[in-house]
Amino acid sequence: MAGLKGALIGCGFFAINQMHAWKDVKGADIVVICDRDPERLKIVGDQFGIERRYTDAATMFGDGGFDFVDIATTVQSHRALVEMAAAHKTPAICQKPFAKTLNDAKSMVAVCAQAGVPLMVHENFRWQTPIQVVKAILQSGAIGEPFWGRFSFRSGYDVFSGQPYLAEGARFIIEDLGIHTLDIARFILGDVTSLTARTKRVNPKIKGEDVATILLDHENGATSIVDVSYASKPAVEPFPETLIELDGTKGTLRLSQGYRIEVNGPDGIAVSDASPQLLPWASRPWHNIQESVLAIQQHWTDRLADGGETTTSGADNLKTFALVEAAYESATSGRAVDIGAML
Ligand code: NAD
Ligand code: 89Y
């Protein structure tokens, strides 16, 4: 089968990773790019040798010549661009956060379903090597049935220099980063029935919350904590590692800083290294995220080729996005939020 041809919209900070990864993906190539900022369009077009360039997405869709679109813009344009893709019967990948509101996200899923086009959210953190290793160990039964978990991301890394818009929104860490941690909690322990959250803003220079602590009740009866912070000052900076603790009926699993995995089960203690690869185009400390970008884009390409559903489809992501909205609602009201009622 001939390779799939893709279009990428949004040639900003993170799209560089996506463009590098597309070069490594087997079965797809980016043949056209779009950015409303001509300077970004030129930088990315020249760096990756893409001749077809547009400053207007509607004109690009009108001209066509591609099999899917990769939307790498910030959230403000996601709904309009996904709707444009559906109107042109074009399968679409959309970056996180999927939408501004859960209602928008539901409409985007519905419009793609009506058009019969696949829609995947670029929810890449669950594709990180250490997270996949944790899932595989759990599935092997090594710690029995998990009844408790903690998914933790606590950092003092300056994310604002590369992504200045993160300092400007009324919402920050849950919408930007906690969204990934909540998705990992779902991926590892299953869907969530209710949630309680508390937030804080510690950094006076930003508008949104930079600390959140979230208590989750999972459908399988497990309880977990998702705790995220960009206001912490650990002695050794862990960015961008997610640390995991799981307690099960037969043992415990710990994913600790430095990608160290320790499993204590009926057969004793086993320690292993779940470090991500440093891809040729990657740079530390981002290499963990960069490797997961390649993994999710390969997954999209494989599923588009065989007609299968992606694991982070738009429909799946509604269940993660609902946790984001519920966390903000709970932090405001002080009460637990029923997730089923939101979906
Ligand atoms: P950015 O502002 O650097 O880049 C966005 C680009 O999109 C800009 O060049 C802008 O001109 C362009 N753009 C915006 N609207 C457009 C439109 N309607 N048509 C054409 N071009 C348009 O942002 P970024 O930091 O690259 O982030 C992009 C998205 O990636 C965000 O949603 C962010 O949350 C997400 N992100 C994801 C990860 C991850 O690991 N999944 C990591 C970082 C950022
Ligand atoms: O935007 C965020 C993301 O998705 O991963 C890390 C990040 O770049 C900063 O929090």
Coordinates of C-alpha atoms and ligand atoms in Angstrom, one line a residue:
M1 CA 0.0 0.0 0.0
A2 CA 1.2 3.5 -0.8
G3 CA 2.0 5.7 2.2
L4 CA -0.6 8.0 3.6
K5 CA -0.2 11.7 3.0
G6 CA -0.8 14.1 5.9
A7 CA -1.3 17.8 6.4
L8 CA -0.1 19.5 9.6
I9 CA -1.8 22.7 10.9
G10 CA 0.1 24.8 13.5
C11 CA 3.9 25.0 13.1
G12 CA 4.7 26.2 16.6
F13 CA 6.8 25.0 19.6
F14 CA 5.5 21.4 19.9
A15 CA 4.9 20.8 16.2
I16 CA 8.7 20.5 15.7
N17 CA 8.5 17.2 17.6
Q18 CA 5.6 16.0 15.6
M19 CA 7.3 16.8 12.3
H20 CA 10.5 15.0 13.4
A21 CA 8.4 12.0 14.4
W22 CA 6.5 12.0 11.1
K23 CA 9.8 11.6 9.4
D24 CA 10.3 8.3 11.4
V25 CA 6.8 7.0 11.1
K26 CA 6.4 4.0 8.7
G27 CA 3.5 4.4 6.3
A28 CA 2.9 8.2 6.4
D29 CA 4.5 11.5 5.4
I30 CA 3.5 15.1 5.9
V31 CA 3.2 16.7 2.4
V32 CA 1.6 20.0 3.3
I33 CA 1.8 22.4 6.2
C34 CA -0.3 25.4 7.4
D35 CA 0.2 28.2 9.9
R36 CA -1.4 31.6 10.0
D37 CA 2.0 33.0 11.0
P38 CA 4.2 33.2 7.8
E39 CA 7.4 33.2 9.8
R40 CA 6.5 29.9 11.6
L41 CA 5.4 28.4 8.2
K42 CA 8.8 29.3 6.7
I43 CA 10.9 28.0 9.6
V44 CA 9.1 24.6 9.6
G45 CA 8.7 24.3 5.8
D46 CA 12.5 25.0 5.3
Q47 CA 13.6 22.7 8.2
F48 CA 11.6 19.7 7.0
G49 CA 11.6 20.4 3.2
I50 CA 7.9 20.8 2.8
E51 CA 7.1 22.8 -0.4
R52 CA 3.2 23.0 -0.1
R53 CA 2.5 25.8 2.5
Y54 CA -0.7 27.6 3.4
T55 CA -1.5 30.4 5.8
D56 CA -5.2 29.6 5.7
A57 CA -6.6 26.2 6.7
A58 CA -9.8 26.6 4.7
T59 CA -7.8 27.2 1.5
M60 CA -5.6 24.2 2.3
F61 CA -8.7 21.9 2.8
G62 CA -10.2 23.3 -0.4
D63 CA -7.1 22.3 -2.4
G64 CA -6.9 18.9 -0.8
G65 CA -4.4 16.3 -1.8
F66 CA -3.9 14.7 1.7
D67 CA -5.4 11.7 3.5
F68 CA -5.4 13.0 7.1
V69 CA -4.8 16.2 9.0
D70 CA -2.6 16.6 12.2
I71 CA -3.9 19.6 14.2
A72 CA -1.1 21.0 16.3
T73 CA -2.5 24.4 17.2
T74 CA -3.5 25.6 20.7
V75 CA -7.0 24.8 22.0
Q76 CA -8.7 28.0 20.7
S77 CA -8.8 26.7 17.1
H78 CA -9.4 23.0 17.7
R79 CA -13.2 22.9 17.3
A80 CA -13.2 25.0 14.1
L81 CA -10.4 22.9 12.6
V82 CA -11.9 19.5 13.5
E83 CA -15.2 20.6 12.1
M84 CA -13.4 21.7 8.9
A85 CA -11.8 18.3 8.7
A86 CA -15.1 16.5 9.1
A87 CA -16.7 18.7 6.4
H88 CA -14.0 17.6 4.1
K89 CA -14.3 13.9 5.2
T90 CA -10.7 14.1 6.4
P91 CA -9.5 11.9 9.3
A92 CA -8.1 14.1 12.0
I93 CA -5.6 14.1 14.9
C94 CA -6.2 16.9 17.4
Q95 CA -3.7 18.0 20.0
K96 CA -4.7 18.1 23.7
P97 CA -6.4 19.8 25.4
F98 CA -9.0 18.6 22.9
A99 CA -11.4 21.5 23.4
K100 CA -12.3 24.5 25.5
T101 CA -15.3 22.8 27.1
L102 CA -16.7 19.2 27.4
N103 CA -19.7 20.3 25.3
D104 CA -17.4 21.4 22.5
A105 CA -15.5 18.1 22.8
K106 CA -18.8 16.2 22.5
S107 CA -19.8 18.2 19.4
M108 CA -16.4 17.5 17.8
V109 CA -16.8 13.7 18.4
A110 CA -20.4 13.8 17.1
V111 CA -19.5 15.7 13.9
C112 CA -16.7 13.3 13.0
A113 CA -18.9 10.3 13.8
Q114 CA -21.6 11.7 11.5
A115 CA -19.0 12.3 8.7
G116 CA -17.7 8.8 9.3
V117 CA -14.1 10.0 9.8
P118 CA -11.6 8.8 12.4
L119 CA -10.7 11.3 15.1
M120 CA -7.8 10.8 17.5
V121 CA -6.6 13.1 20.3
H122 CA -2.8 13.4 20.5
E123 CA -2.9 12.2 24.1
N124 CA 0.7 10.8 24.1
F125 CA 1.7 10.4 27.7
R126 CA 0.2 7.0 28.0
W127 CA 2.5 6.0 25.1
Q128 CA 5.6 6.8 27.1
T129 CA 7.8 3.7 27.6
P130 CA 7.7 3.7 31.4
I131 CA 3.9 4.0 31.4
Q132 CA 3.6 1.1 29.0
V133 CA 5.9 -1.0 31.1
V134 CA 3.8 -0.3 34.3
K135 CA 0.7 -1.3 32.4
A136 CA 2.3 -4.6 31.2
I137 CA 3.5 -5.5 34.7
L138 CA 0.0 -4.9 36.1
Q139 CA -1.6 -7.0 33.3
S140 CA 0.9 -9.8 34.0
G141 CA -0.7 -10.2 37.5
A142 CA 2.6 -9.6 39.3
I143 CA 0.9 -7.5 42.0
G144 CA -2.5 -9.0 41.9
E145 CA -5.6 -6.7 41.7
P146 CA -4.7 -3.1 42.2
F147 CA -6.7 -1.4 45.0
W148 CA -4.7 1.9 45.3
G149 CA -2.6 4.2 43.1
R150 CA -0.8 7.5 43.0
F151 CA 0.1 9.3 39.8
S152 CA 2.4 12.1 40.5
F153 CA 4.1 14.9 38.5
R154 CA 5.8 17.5 40.7
S155 CA 8.3 19.9 39.1
G156 CA 9.8 23.3 39.0
Y157 CA 10.7 23.2 35.3
D158 CA 10.3 26.5 33.5
V159 CA 7.6 25.6 31.0
F160 CA 6.7 29.2 30.4
S161 CA 9.8 30.1 28.4
G162 CA 8.8 27.6 25.6
Q163 CA 5.1 28.0 26.0
P164 CA 4.4 31.6 27.2
Y165 CA 0.6 31.2 26.8
L166 CA 0.6 28.8 29.8
A167 CA 1.1 31.8 32.1
E168 CA -1.8 33.7 30.7
G169 CA -4.9 31.4 30.9
A170 CA -7.3 31.4 33.8
R171 CA -6.7 27.6 33.9
F172 CA -3.2 26.1 33.9
I173 CA -1.9 22.9 35.3
I174 CA -5.0 20.6 35.2
E175 CA -5.9 21.6 31.7
D176 CA -2.3 21.6 30.3
L177 CA -0.5 18.8 32.2
G178 CA -2.9 17.2 34.7
I179 CA -4.9 16.2 31.6
H180 CA -2.1 13.7 30.8
T181 CA -1.8 12.5 34.4
L182 CA -5.6 11.9 34.6
D183 CA -5.4 10.0 31.3
I184 CA -2.6 7.8 32.7
A185 CA -4.7 7.1 35.8
R186 CA -7.6 6.0 33.5
F187 CA -5.2 3.9 31.4
I188 CA -3.7 2.1 34.4
L189 CA -6.6 1.8 36.8
G190 CA -9.6 2.1 34.5
D191 CA -12.5 4.6 34.2
V192 CA -13.5 6.9 37.0
T193 CA -16.9 7.3 38.7
S194 CA -16.3 10.3 40.9
L195 CA -13.6 12.8 41.8
T196 CA -12.7 15.5 44.4
A197 CA -10.1 18.1 43.8
R198 CA -8.2 21.0 45.5
T199 CA -6.1 23.6 43.6
K200 CA -3.6 26.4 44.4
R201 CA -1.7 29.1 42.6
V202 CA 1.8 29.4 44.2
N203 CA 3.6 31.3 41.4
P204 CA 2.4 34.9 41.6
K205 CA 3.5 35.6 38.0
I206 CA 0.9 33.4 36.3
K207 CA -2.9 33.6 36.2
G208 CA -4.0 29.9 36.6
E209 CA -3.5 27.2 39.2
D210 CA -0.1 25.6 39.3
V211 CA -0.8 22.9 42.0
A212 CA -3.7 20.3 42.0
T213 CA -4.5 17.3 44.2
I214 CA -7.2 15.1 42.9
L215 CA -8.8 12.0 44.5
L216 CA -10.4 9.5 42.1
D217 CA -12.8 6.6 42.6
H218 CA -12.4 4.1 39.8
E219 CA -15.1 1.8 38.5
N220 CA -13.2 -1.3 39.7
G221 CA -13.3 -0.1 43.3
A222 CA -9.7 1.2 43.3
T223 CA -8.9 4.6 44.8
S224 CA -6.1 6.8 43.4
I225 CA -4.5 10.2 43.8
V226 CA -3.4 12.4 40.9
D227 CA -1.1 15.2 42.2
V228 CA 0.5 17.7 39.9
S229 CA 2.6 20.8 40.6
Y230 CA 4.8 23.2 38.7
A231 CA 5.6 25.0 42.0
S232 CA 7.8 22.3 43.5
K233 CA 11.5 22.6 44.0
P234 CA 12.9 19.1 44.2
A235 CA 16.7 18.7 44.7
V236 CA 16.9 16.8 41.4
E237 CA 14.4 18.1 38.8
P238 CA 12.3 15.2 37.5
F239 CA 10.6 17.0 34.5
P240 CA 8.9 15.4 32.6
E241 CA 8.6 12.2 34.5
T242 CA 5.3 10.9 35.9
L243 CA 5.9 8.8 39.1
I244 CA 3.6 6.0 39.9
E245 CA 2.8 3.9 43.0
L246 CA 0.4 1.0 42.9
D247 CA -0.6 -1.3 45.7
G248 CA -2.3 -4.6 44.7
T249 CA -3.6 -7.7 46.5
K250 CA -0.3 -9.6 45.9
G251 CA 2.3 -6.8 46.0
T252 CA 3.4 -3.3 45.1
L253 CA 4.8 -1.5 42.1
R254 CA 6.8 1.7 42.1
L255 CA 7.9 3.8 39.1
S256 CA 10.4 6.2 40.7
Q257 CA 12.5 9.0 39.5
G258 CA 15.1 8.0 36.9
Y259 CA 12.6 5.5 35.3
R260 CA 13.4 2.9 38.0
I261 CA 10.7 0.2 38.4
E262 CA 10.5 -1.9 41.6
V263 CA 8.0 -4.7 41.9
N264 CA 7.6 -6.5 45.2
G265 CA 5.5 -9.6 44.5
P266 CA 5.0 -13.2 45.7
D267 CA 8.3 -14.1 44.0
G268 CA 10.4 -11.4 45.7
I269 CA 11.7 -8.0 44.6
A270 CA 12.5 -7.2 41.0
V271 CA 14.1 -3.9 39.9
S272 CA 14.3 -2.8 36.3
D273 CA 15.0 0.2 34.1
A274 CA 12.2 1.6 32.0
S275 CA 14.1 4.5 30.5
P276 CA 12.9 5.8 27.1
Q277 CA 15.2 5.8 24.1
L278 CA 17.0 9.0 23.1
L279 CA 15.8 9.3 19.5
P280 CA 18.4 10.9 17.1
W281 CA 16.4 14.1 16.9
A282 CA 15.4 14.2 20.6
S283 CA 16.9 16.2 23.5
R284 CA 16.9 15.6 27.2
P285 CA 14.8 16.0 29.3
W286 CA 12.1 16.0 26.6
H287 CA 13.1 12.6 25.1
N288 CA 10.5 10.7 27.1
I289 CA 7.7 12.8 25.6
Q290 CA 9.4 12.9 22.2
E291 CA 9.5 9.1 22.0
S292 CA 5.8 8.9 22.9
V293 CA 5.0 11.3 20.0
L294 CA 6.5 8.9 17.6
A295 CA 4.6 6.0 19.2
I296 CA 1.2 7.7 19.0
Q297 CA 1.7 8.9 15.4
Q298 CA 2.8 5.4 14.4
H299 CA -0.3 4.0 16.2
W300 CA -2.5 6.5 14.2
T301 CA -1.0 5.5 10.9
D302 CA -1.3 1.8 11.6
R303 CA -5.0 2.1 12.6
L304 CA -5.8 4.4 9.7
A305 CA -4.3 1.8 7.4
D306 CA -6.2 -1.2 9.0
G307 CA -9.4 0.6 9.8
G308 CA -9.1 0.0 13.6
E309 CA -10.0 2.4 16.4
T310 CA -7.2 4.3 18.1
T311 CA -6.8 4.0 21.9
T312 CA -7.1 7.7 22.4
S313 CA -9.9 8.3 20.0
G314 CA -12.1 11.5 20.4
A315 CA -14.8 9.3 22.1
D316 CA -12.2 7.9 24.5
N317 CA -10.8 11.3 25.3
L318 CA -14.3 12.6 26.4
K319 CA -13.7 10.4 29.5
T320 CA -10.4 12.1 30.2
F321 CA -11.7 15.6 29.4
A322 CA -14.6 15.1 31.8
L323 CA -12.1 14.5 34.6
V324 CA -10.5 17.9 33.8
E325 CA -13.8 19.7 33.9
A326 CA -14.8 17.8 37.0
A327 CA -11.6 18.8 38.8
Y328 CA -12.2 22.5 38.2
E329 CA -15.8 22.1 39.3
S330 CA -14.8 20.3 42.5
A331 CA -12.0 22.7 43.3
T332 CA -14.6 25.6 43.1
S333 CA -17.5 23.9 44.9
G334 CA -15.4 21.8 47.4
R335 CA -17.7 18.8 46.6
A336 CA -17.2 15.4 44.9
V337 CA -18.3 15.3 41.2
D338 CA -20.2 12.4 39.6
I339 CA -18.4 11.7 36.3
G340 CA -21.1 9.4 34.8
A341 CA -23.6 12.3 34.9
M342 CA -21.3 14.4 32.8
L343 CA -20.9 11.9 29.9
Ligands
NAD1 P1 2.4 27.4 19.8 O1 1.6 28.6 20.1 O2 3.9 27.5 19.9 O3 2.0 26.9 18.3 C1 0.8 27.0 17.7 C2 0.9 27.4 16.3 O4 -0.4 27.3 15.7 C3 1.3 28.8 16.1 O5 2.4 28.9 15.2 C4 0.1 29.5 15.5 O6 0.4 30.6 14.6 C5 -0.6 28.4 14.9 N1 -2.1 28.5 14.7 C6 -3.0 28.8 15.7 N2 -4.2 28.8 15.2 C7 -4.1 28.5 13.9 C8 -5.1 28.4 12.8 N3 -6.4 28.5 13.0 N4 -4.6 28.1 11.6 C9 -3.3 28.0 11.4 N5 -2.3 28.1 12.3 C10 -2.8 28.4 13.6 O7 1.8 26.3 20.7 P2 2.5 24.9 21.1 O8 3.2 25.1 22.4 O9 3.2 24.3 20.0 O10 1.2 24.0 21.5 C11 0.3 23.5 20.6 C12 -0.6 22.5 21.2 O11 0.3 21.4 21.6 C13 -1.2 23.0 22.5 O12 -2.6 22.5 22.5 C14 -0.4 22.3 23.6 O13 -1.2 22.0 24.8 C15 0.0 21.0 23.0 N6 1.2 20.5 23.5 C16 1.2 19.1 23.7 C17 2.3 18.5 24.2 C18 2.2 17.0 24.4 O14 3.1 16.3 25.0 N7 1.1 16.3 23.9 C19 3.4 19.2 24.7 C20 3.4 20.6 24.5 C21 2.3 21.2 23.9
89Y2 O1 2.0 21.5 27.4 C1 2.5 20.4 28.2 C2 2.4 19.1 27.8 O2 1.4 18.6 27.1 O3 3.4 18.3 28.2 C3 4.3 19.1 29.0 C4 4.0 20.5 28.6 O4 4.8 20.9 27.5 C5 4.2 21.6 29.7 O5 3.4 21.3 30.8

